[in-house]
């Protein structure tokens, strides 16, 4: 059983409270801590089944809602918005603050970071900016964009921001960022078929009022800034070479270019000299591999990897 708790702490933006969910094992020793960084247009509590599973095996799990997501909404701002300035870096610093607070409570316990989708890109940024503070990292549903694609996206984002403002939604920018994903699964039943082969999961995502909000131009621009930083080889080279890293993704995940982008990211880490690398692509699975019908196999692979490093 898990002891489930919630709390808030001040964001590094100086004005927003960051919401946190925590699952703590009850009646057994603690093996380690897993911090979850969620993806765009979702929130930490969506990971409750996965957290409960890890908790049943002795892991404390914490998951904050990033700025502009879940219960960490910025005052007088829309959902899926990271702030007026330095949004990517505020989210990153909030992740590190959660790590610092949690590691202090569970001092001496192995500490792992699990990042999905946008959370995987934030986690990769964390590995560069804060080396030596983790005992392992799992990157789920990640990818690797080329400098040309990132530069082109920035040009479009800047042009649309001048026209509409950072808090606005742009169909043009949204189509560039997410529009191509569903084309792989035509004829599509919904606009988000790409997230999962499980129709039940897709329907639950659509029905959830805290999921799937229109990404703002500000978030689009902030993410492109982060992608430009984390895909630069000279920055990747700053990572802790001894940190164990596990790449996991569906081989039908368009965010990872059907596995090709995941392998590119893996190869960049290898080039940087990271010694303990593992990659697994799950046949037939799409973006949210933790929510697919066969998720128990993913859960078990993650647990095995964690337990081997405790």
mmCIF file of C-alpha atoms in Angstrom:
data_model
loop_
_atom_site.group_PDB
_atom_site.id
_atom_site.type_symbol
_atom_site.label_atom_id
_atom_site.label_comp_id
_atom_site.label_asym_id
_atom_site.label_seq_id
_atom_site.Cartn_x
_atom_site.Cartn_y
_atom_site.Cartn_z
ATOM 1 C CA UNK A 1 0.000 0.000 0.000
ATOM 2 C CA UNK A 2 1.036 3.587 -0.575
ATOM 3 C CA UNK A 3 0.631 6.643 1.595
ATOM 4 C CA UNK A 4 -0.611 9.284 -0.856
ATOM 5 C CA UNK A 5 0.031 12.962 -0.135
ATOM 6 C CA UNK A 6 -0.032 16.312 -1.921
ATOM 7 C CA UNK A 7 1.650 19.640 -1.264
ATOM 8 C CA UNK A 8 2.815 22.860 -2.934
ATOM 9 C CA UNK A 9 6.122 24.725 -3.020
ATOM 10 C CA UNK A 10 7.043 28.117 -4.544
ATOM 11 C CA UNK A 11 8.136 28.063 -8.184
ATOM 12 C CA UNK A 12 11.381 29.667 -9.260
ATOM 13 C CA UNK A 13 9.241 32.120 -11.265
ATOM 14 C CA UNK A 14 8.589 33.889 -7.949
ATOM 15 C CA UNK A 15 4.800 33.928 -8.214
ATOM 16 C CA UNK A 16 3.369 30.460 -8.827
ATOM 17 C CA UNK A 17 2.862 27.512 -6.483
ATOM 18 C CA UNK A 18 3.991 24.136 -7.824
ATOM 19 C CA UNK A 19 1.723 21.194 -7.032
ATOM 20 C CA UNK A 20 3.274 17.846 -6.047
ATOM 21 C CA UNK A 21 1.871 14.331 -5.694
ATOM 22 C CA UNK A 22 3.806 11.866 -3.548
ATOM 23 C CA UNK A 23 3.407 8.121 -3.062
ATOM 24 C CA UNK A 24 5.306 6.644 -0.092
ATOM 25 C CA UNK A 25 5.558 2.905 0.691
ATOM 26 C CA UNK A 26 3.678 1.856 3.814
ATOM 27 C CA UNK A 27 4.939 -0.860 6.128
ATOM 28 C CA UNK A 28 8.145 -1.675 4.271
ATOM 29 C CA UNK A 29 11.670 -0.360 3.828
ATOM 30 C CA UNK A 30 12.363 2.259 1.178
ATOM 31 C CA UNK A 31 14.536 1.121 -1.727
ATOM 32 C CA UNK A 32 14.895 4.488 -3.438
ATOM 33 C CA UNK A 33 13.138 7.516 -4.884
ATOM 34 C CA UNK A 34 11.764 8.056 -8.395
ATOM 35 C CA UNK A 35 10.911 11.589 -9.502
ATOM 36 C CA UNK A 36 8.599 11.839 -12.525
ATOM 37 C CA UNK A 37 8.655 14.699 -15.040
ATOM 38 C CA UNK A 38 5.440 14.586 -17.085
ATOM 39 C CA UNK A 39 4.830 15.568 -20.690
ATOM 40 C CA UNK A 40 3.165 18.554 -22.335
ATOM 41 C CA UNK A 41 -0.572 19.089 -21.762
ATOM 42 C CA UNK A 42 -0.851 16.560 -18.912
ATOM 43 C CA UNK A 43 0.017 16.420 -15.190
ATOM 44 C CA UNK A 44 1.681 14.376 -12.472
ATOM 45 C CA UNK A 45 -1.323 12.500 -11.084
ATOM 46 C CA UNK A 46 -1.801 10.734 -14.450
ATOM 47 C CA UNK A 47 1.137 8.565 -13.382
ATOM 48 C CA UNK A 48 -0.676 7.229 -10.298
ATOM 49 C CA UNK A 49 -0.948 3.579 -11.524
ATOM 50 C CA UNK A 50 2.770 3.507 -12.392
ATOM 51 C CA UNK A 51 3.632 5.221 -9.108
ATOM 52 C CA UNK A 52 1.540 2.736 -7.126
ATOM 53 C CA UNK A 53 3.336 -0.131 -8.850
ATOM 54 C CA UNK A 54 6.799 1.258 -8.015
ATOM 55 C CA UNK A 55 5.625 2.066 -4.501
ATOM 56 C CA UNK A 56 4.531 -1.541 -3.971
ATOM 57 C CA UNK A 57 8.168 -2.491 -4.610
ATOM 58 C CA UNK A 58 9.599 -0.015 -2.118
ATOM 59 C CA UNK A 59 10.108 3.158 -4.157
ATOM 60 C CA UNK A 60 8.943 6.594 -3.093
ATOM 61 C CA UNK A 61 7.519 8.396 -6.126
ATOM 62 C CA UNK A 62 7.106 12.159 -6.513
ATOM 63 C CA UNK A 63 5.619 14.007 -9.487
ATOM 64 C CA UNK A 64 5.103 17.744 -9.715
ATOM 65 C CA UNK A 65 2.821 19.553 -12.161
ATOM 66 C CA UNK A 66 5.028 21.752 -14.334
ATOM 67 C CA UNK A 67 4.250 25.440 -14.683
ATOM 68 C CA UNK A 68 1.059 25.921 -16.688
ATOM 69 C CA UNK A 69 -0.072 22.332 -16.135
ATOM 70 C CA UNK A 70 -2.385 20.522 -13.722
ATOM 71 C CA UNK A 71 -2.668 22.495 -10.479
ATOM 72 C CA UNK A 72 0.428 24.633 -11.140
ATOM 73 C CA UNK A 73 -1.358 27.238 -13.256
ATOM 74 C CA UNK A 74 0.116 30.713 -13.611
ATOM 75 C CA UNK A 75 -2.263 33.481 -12.529
ATOM 76 C CA UNK A 76 -4.067 35.247 -15.379
ATOM 77 C CA UNK A 77 -2.534 32.869 -17.915
ATOM 78 C CA UNK A 78 -3.867 29.983 -20.005
ATOM 79 C CA UNK A 79 -2.990 26.336 -19.530
ATOM 80 C CA UNK A 80 0.065 24.924 -21.311
ATOM 81 C CA UNK A 81 2.000 28.166 -20.793
ATOM 82 C CA UNK A 82 5.346 28.302 -18.980
ATOM 83 C CA UNK A 83 5.504 32.036 -18.317
ATOM 84 C CA UNK A 84 6.489 35.309 -19.903
ATOM 85 C CA UNK A 85 10.269 34.846 -19.611
ATOM 86 C CA UNK A 86 12.678 31.932 -19.102
ATOM 87 C CA UNK A 87 9.852 29.393 -18.940
ATOM 88 C CA UNK A 88 11.940 26.313 -19.765
ATOM 89 C CA UNK A 89 14.514 27.227 -17.150
ATOM 90 C CA UNK A 90 11.923 27.929 -14.454
ATOM 91 C CA UNK A 91 10.414 24.471 -15.026
ATOM 92 C CA UNK A 92 13.891 22.951 -14.875
ATOM 93 C CA UNK A 93 14.734 24.758 -11.640
ATOM 94 C CA UNK A 94 11.410 23.638 -10.141
ATOM 95 C CA UNK A 95 12.343 20.038 -10.953
ATOM 96 C CA UNK A 96 15.684 20.497 -9.208
ATOM 97 C CA UNK A 97 13.970 22.101 -6.208
ATOM 98 C CA UNK A 98 11.674 19.087 -5.908
ATOM 99 C CA UNK A 99 14.704 16.799 -6.128
ATOM 100 C CA UNK A 100 16.505 18.769 -3.439
ATOM 101 C CA UNK A 101 13.524 18.766 -1.082
ATOM 102 C CA UNK A 102 12.745 15.078 -1.583
ATOM 103 C CA UNK A 103 16.373 13.932 -1.349
ATOM 104 C CA UNK A 104 16.671 15.770 1.975
ATOM 105 C CA UNK A 105 13.681 13.886 3.411
ATOM 106 C CA UNK A 106 14.931 10.521 2.108
ATOM 107 C CA UNK A 107 18.622 11.148 2.650
ATOM 108 C CA UNK A 108 20.939 8.355 1.583
ATOM 109 C CA UNK A 109 18.406 6.659 -0.687
ATOM 110 C CA UNK A 110 19.208 6.191 -4.408
ATOM 111 C CA UNK A 111 17.475 8.905 -6.421
ATOM 112 C CA UNK A 112 16.219 8.414 -9.976
ATOM 113 C CA UNK A 113 14.604 10.719 -12.527
ATOM 114 C CA UNK A 114 11.933 9.474 -14.947
ATOM 115 C CA UNK A 115 11.005 11.853 -17.762
ATOM 116 C CA UNK A 116 8.291 11.301 -20.361
ATOM 117 C CA UNK A 117 7.962 13.254 -23.633
ATOM 118 C CA UNK A 118 8.500 16.953 -22.789
ATOM 119 C CA UNK A 119 9.552 15.645 -19.387
ATOM 120 C CA UNK A 120 12.258 13.567 -21.094
ATOM 121 C CA UNK A 121 13.604 16.703 -22.768
ATOM 122 C CA UNK A 122 13.511 18.555 -19.457
ATOM 123 C CA UNK A 123 15.270 15.593 -17.841
ATOM 124 C CA UNK A 124 17.979 15.679 -20.487
ATOM 125 C CA UNK A 125 18.409 19.395 -19.778
ATOM 126 C CA UNK A 126 18.662 18.575 -16.068
ATOM 127 C CA UNK A 127 21.413 16.026 -16.750
ATOM 128 C CA UNK A 128 23.443 18.784 -18.414
ATOM 129 C CA UNK A 129 22.726 21.618 -15.972
ATOM 130 C CA UNK A 130 22.863 19.571 -12.761
ATOM 131 C CA UNK A 131 25.337 16.706 -13.261
ATOM 132 C CA UNK A 132 26.176 14.424 -10.356
ATOM 133 C CA UNK A 133 22.866 14.802 -8.496
ATOM 134 C CA UNK A 134 21.133 11.586 -9.579
ATOM 135 C CA UNK A 135 21.743 7.847 -9.403
ATOM 136 C CA UNK A 136 20.022 7.068 -12.695
ATOM 137 C CA UNK A 137 17.665 8.441 -15.324
ATOM 138 C CA UNK A 138 14.942 6.863 -17.478
ATOM 139 C CA UNK A 139 14.037 8.720 -20.666
ATOM 140 C CA UNK A 140 10.625 7.694 -21.978
ATOM 141 C CA UNK A 141 9.122 8.792 -25.291
ATOM 142 C CA UNK A 142 12.020 11.045 -26.196
ATOM 143 C CA UNK A 143 13.431 12.032 -29.581
ATOM 144 C CA UNK A 144 16.217 14.025 -31.202
ATOM 145 C CA UNK A 145 15.561 16.976 -33.488
ATOM 146 C CA UNK A 146 18.039 18.367 -36.011
ATOM 147 C CA UNK A 147 19.412 21.929 -35.687
ATOM 148 C CA UNK A 148 17.720 22.825 -38.977
ATOM 149 C CA UNK A 149 14.273 21.755 -37.730
ATOM 150 C CA UNK A 150 14.771 23.592 -34.430
ATOM 151 C CA UNK A 151 15.943 26.776 -36.170
ATOM 152 C CA UNK A 152 12.991 26.662 -38.567
ATOM 153 C CA UNK A 153 10.587 26.209 -35.677
ATOM 154 C CA UNK A 154 12.074 29.183 -33.863
ATOM 155 C CA UNK A 155 11.580 31.419 -36.895
ATOM 156 C CA UNK A 156 7.924 30.453 -37.152
ATOM 157 C CA UNK A 157 7.388 30.799 -33.400
ATOM 158 C CA UNK A 158 8.972 34.261 -33.261
ATOM 159 C CA UNK A 159 6.902 35.431 -36.232
ATOM 160 C CA UNK A 160 3.664 34.127 -34.724
ATOM 161 C CA UNK A 161 4.480 35.607 -31.288
ATOM 162 C CA UNK A 162 4.942 39.042 -32.868
ATOM 163 C CA UNK A 163 1.556 38.627 -34.533
ATOM 164 C CA UNK A 164 -0.463 37.068 -31.712
ATOM 165 C CA UNK A 165 1.514 37.205 -28.450
ATOM 166 C CA UNK A 166 3.029 34.476 -26.275
ATOM 167 C CA UNK A 167 -0.213 33.440 -24.580
ATOM 168 C CA UNK A 168 -2.012 32.837 -27.856
ATOM 169 C CA UNK A 169 -2.605 29.597 -29.741
ATOM 170 C CA UNK A 170 -1.353 29.376 -33.317
ATOM 171 C CA UNK A 171 -2.746 26.706 -35.618
ATOM 172 C CA UNK A 172 0.309 27.109 -37.809
ATOM 173 C CA UNK A 173 2.753 26.483 -34.966
ATOM 174 C CA UNK A 174 0.626 23.684 -33.520
ATOM 175 C CA UNK A 175 0.515 21.922 -36.866
ATOM 176 C CA UNK A 176 4.294 22.207 -37.157
ATOM 177 C CA UNK A 177 4.832 20.801 -33.655
ATOM 178 C CA UNK A 178 2.139 18.120 -33.446
ATOM 179 C CA UNK A 179 0.212 17.998 -36.704
ATOM 180 C CA UNK A 180 2.418 15.451 -38.432
ATOM 181 C CA UNK A 181 2.142 12.927 -35.611
ATOM 182 C CA UNK A 182 -1.357 11.706 -36.454
ATOM 183 C CA UNK A 183 -0.604 11.343 -40.170
ATOM 184 C CA UNK A 184 1.209 8.094 -39.410
ATOM 185 C CA UNK A 185 -2.088 6.569 -38.267
ATOM 186 C CA UNK A 186 -4.492 7.710 -40.988
ATOM 187 C CA UNK A 187 -7.382 7.327 -41.164
ATOM 188 C CA UNK A 188 -7.374 8.567 -37.566
ATOM 189 C CA UNK A 189 -10.307 8.088 -35.206
ATOM 190 C CA UNK A 190 -9.344 11.172 -33.141
ATOM 191 C CA UNK A 191 -6.819 14.004 -33.365
ATOM 192 C CA UNK A 192 -4.594 12.292 -30.753
ATOM 193 C CA UNK A 193 -4.509 8.694 -31.997
ATOM 194 C CA UNK A 194 -0.724 9.048 -32.021
ATOM 195 C CA UNK A 195 -0.466 8.972 -28.235
ATOM 196 C CA UNK A 196 -1.626 5.388 -27.834
ATOM 197 C CA UNK A 197 -2.722 2.239 -29.625
ATOM 198 C CA UNK A 198 -5.226 1.831 -26.774
ATOM 199 C CA UNK A 199 -8.528 3.469 -27.707
ATOM 200 C CA UNK A 200 -9.514 3.486 -24.031
ATOM 201 C CA UNK A 201 -6.419 5.522 -23.171
ATOM 202 C CA UNK A 202 -7.006 7.948 -26.039
ATOM 203 C CA UNK A 203 -10.618 8.450 -24.956
ATOM 204 C CA UNK A 204 -9.612 8.974 -21.311
ATOM 205 C CA UNK A 205 -7.030 11.563 -22.388
ATOM 206 C CA UNK A 206 -9.623 13.460 -24.449
ATOM 207 C CA UNK A 207 -12.172 13.351 -21.613
ATOM 208 C CA UNK A 208 -9.695 14.659 -19.014
ATOM 209 C CA UNK A 209 -10.071 18.457 -18.637
ATOM 210 C CA UNK A 210 -6.438 18.744 -17.516
ATOM 211 C CA UNK A 211 -5.118 17.033 -20.654
ATOM 212 C CA UNK A 212 -4.750 18.099 -24.241
ATOM 213 C CA UNK A 213 -5.049 21.866 -23.862
ATOM 214 C CA UNK A 214 -3.930 24.043 -26.761
ATOM 215 C CA UNK A 215 -0.182 24.625 -26.484
ATOM 216 C CA UNK A 216 0.587 28.339 -26.369
ATOM 217 C CA UNK A 217 3.137 30.022 -28.592
ATOM 218 C CA UNK A 218 5.152 30.789 -25.470
ATOM 219 C CA UNK A 219 5.459 27.100 -24.606
ATOM 220 C CA UNK A 220 6.293 26.272 -28.212
ATOM 221 C CA UNK A 221 9.102 28.851 -28.216
ATOM 222 C CA UNK A 222 10.378 27.803 -24.771
ATOM 223 C CA UNK A 223 10.496 24.157 -25.800
ATOM 224 C CA UNK A 224 12.433 24.966 -28.960
ATOM 225 C CA UNK A 225 14.949 26.878 -26.859
ATOM 226 C CA UNK A 226 15.316 23.852 -24.603
ATOM 227 C CA UNK A 227 15.652 21.472 -27.557
ATOM 228 C CA UNK A 228 18.368 23.630 -29.056
ATOM 229 C CA UNK A 229 20.280 23.462 -25.787
ATOM 230 C CA UNK A 230 19.914 19.767 -25.004
ATOM 231 C CA UNK A 231 20.677 18.447 -28.511
ATOM 232 C CA UNK A 232 23.973 20.341 -28.780
ATOM 233 C CA UNK A 233 26.767 17.792 -28.483
ATOM 234 C CA UNK A 234 29.039 20.153 -26.522
ATOM 235 C CA UNK A 235 26.289 20.388 -23.887
ATOM 236 C CA UNK A 236 25.625 16.636 -23.875
ATOM 237 C CA UNK A 237 29.341 16.188 -23.176
ATOM 238 C CA UNK A 238 28.868 17.976 -19.821
ATOM 239 C CA UNK A 239 26.755 15.128 -18.431
ATOM 240 C CA UNK A 240 27.929 12.769 -15.692
ATOM 241 C CA UNK A 241 29.571 9.935 -17.648
ATOM 242 C CA UNK A 242 28.934 7.447 -14.844
ATOM 243 C CA UNK A 243 25.178 8.020 -14.662
ATOM 244 C CA UNK A 244 23.100 4.980 -15.756
ATOM 245 C CA UNK A 245 20.536 5.923 -18.422
ATOM 246 C CA UNK A 246 17.699 3.840 -19.851
ATOM 247 C CA UNK A 247 15.939 4.913 -23.078
ATOM 248 C CA UNK A 248 12.443 3.434 -23.541
ATOM 249 C CA UNK A 249 9.901 4.170 -26.274
ATOM 250 C CA UNK A 250 7.359 2.632 -28.600
ATOM 251 C CA UNK A 251 8.653 1.825 -32.053
ATOM 252 C CA UNK A 252 5.491 3.498 -33.397
ATOM 253 C CA UNK A 253 6.023 6.729 -31.452
ATOM 254 C CA UNK A 254 6.189 9.695 -33.864
ATOM 255 C CA UNK A 255 7.827 11.906 -31.208
ATOM 256 C CA UNK A 256 10.837 9.583 -31.469
ATOM 257 C CA UNK A 257 10.514 9.313 -35.258
ATOM 258 C CA UNK A 258 9.406 5.672 -34.941
ATOM 259 C CA UNK A 259 12.533 4.814 -32.948
ATOM 260 C CA UNK A 260 15.048 6.606 -35.149
ATOM 261 C CA UNK A 261 15.139 9.730 -32.990
ATOM 262 C CA UNK A 262 15.505 7.667 -29.826
ATOM 263 C CA UNK A 263 18.512 5.904 -31.307
ATOM 264 C CA UNK A 264 20.015 9.255 -32.351
ATOM 265 C CA UNK A 265 19.722 10.524 -28.782
ATOM 266 C CA UNK A 266 21.243 7.279 -27.478
ATOM 267 C CA UNK A 267 24.141 7.607 -29.929
ATOM 268 C CA UNK A 268 24.818 11.205 -28.831
ATOM 269 C CA UNK A 269 25.015 10.056 -25.211
ATOM 270 C CA UNK A 270 27.341 7.252 -26.268
ATOM 271 C CA UNK A 271 29.515 9.730 -28.144
ATOM 272 C CA UNK A 272 29.697 11.842 -24.974
ATOM 273 C CA UNK A 273 31.196 8.859 -23.140
ATOM 274 C CA UNK A 274 28.226 7.838 -20.981
ATOM 275 C CA UNK A 275 29.150 4.302 -19.926
ATOM 276 C CA UNK A 276 25.929 2.688 -18.671
ATOM 277 C CA UNK A 277 23.399 3.026 -21.495
ATOM 278 C CA UNK A 278 20.450 0.831 -22.371
ATOM 279 C CA UNK A 279 17.732 1.261 -24.986
ATOM 280 C CA UNK A 280 14.501 -0.672 -25.545
ATOM 281 C CA UNK A 281 11.886 -0.040 -28.230
ATOM 282 C CA UNK A 282 8.521 -1.742 -27.726
ATOM 283 C CA UNK A 283 7.007 -3.265 -30.850
ATOM 284 C CA UNK A 284 3.683 -1.769 -31.903
ATOM 285 C CA UNK A 285 3.463 0.756 -29.052
ATOM 286 C CA UNK A 286 3.018 4.479 -29.601
ATOM 287 C CA UNK A 287 3.823 7.476 -27.405
ATOM 288 C CA UNK A 288 2.348 6.699 -23.972
ATOM 289 C CA UNK A 289 3.881 3.292 -23.360
ATOM 290 C CA UNK A 290 2.980 3.487 -19.648
ATOM 291 C CA UNK A 291 -0.703 3.550 -20.621
ATOM 292 C CA UNK A 292 -0.811 0.953 -23.386
ATOM 293 C CA UNK A 293 -2.674 -2.335 -22.918
ATOM 294 C CA UNK A 294 0.664 -4.138 -22.497
ATOM 295 C CA UNK A 295 2.016 -1.628 -19.982
ATOM 296 C CA UNK A 296 2.786 -4.323 -17.394
ATOM 297 C CA UNK A 297 5.818 -5.344 -19.464
ATOM 298 C CA UNK A 298 7.097 -1.758 -19.495
ATOM 299 C CA UNK A 299 6.499 -1.455 -15.746
ATOM 300 C CA UNK A 300 8.489 -4.634 -15.115
ATOM 301 C CA UNK A 301 11.398 -3.536 -17.335
ATOM 302 C CA UNK A 302 11.618 -0.219 -15.495
ATOM 303 C CA UNK A 303 11.471 -1.932 -12.092
ATOM 304 C CA UNK A 304 14.145 -4.446 -13.069
ATOM 305 C CA UNK A 305 16.404 -1.639 -14.272
ATOM 306 C CA UNK A 306 15.881 0.345 -11.053
ATOM 307 C CA UNK A 307 16.431 -2.631 -8.756
ATOM 308 C CA UNK A 308 19.637 -3.539 -10.562
ATOM 309 C CA UNK A 309 20.977 -0.086 -9.670
ATOM 310 C CA UNK A 310 19.828 0.204 -6.053
#
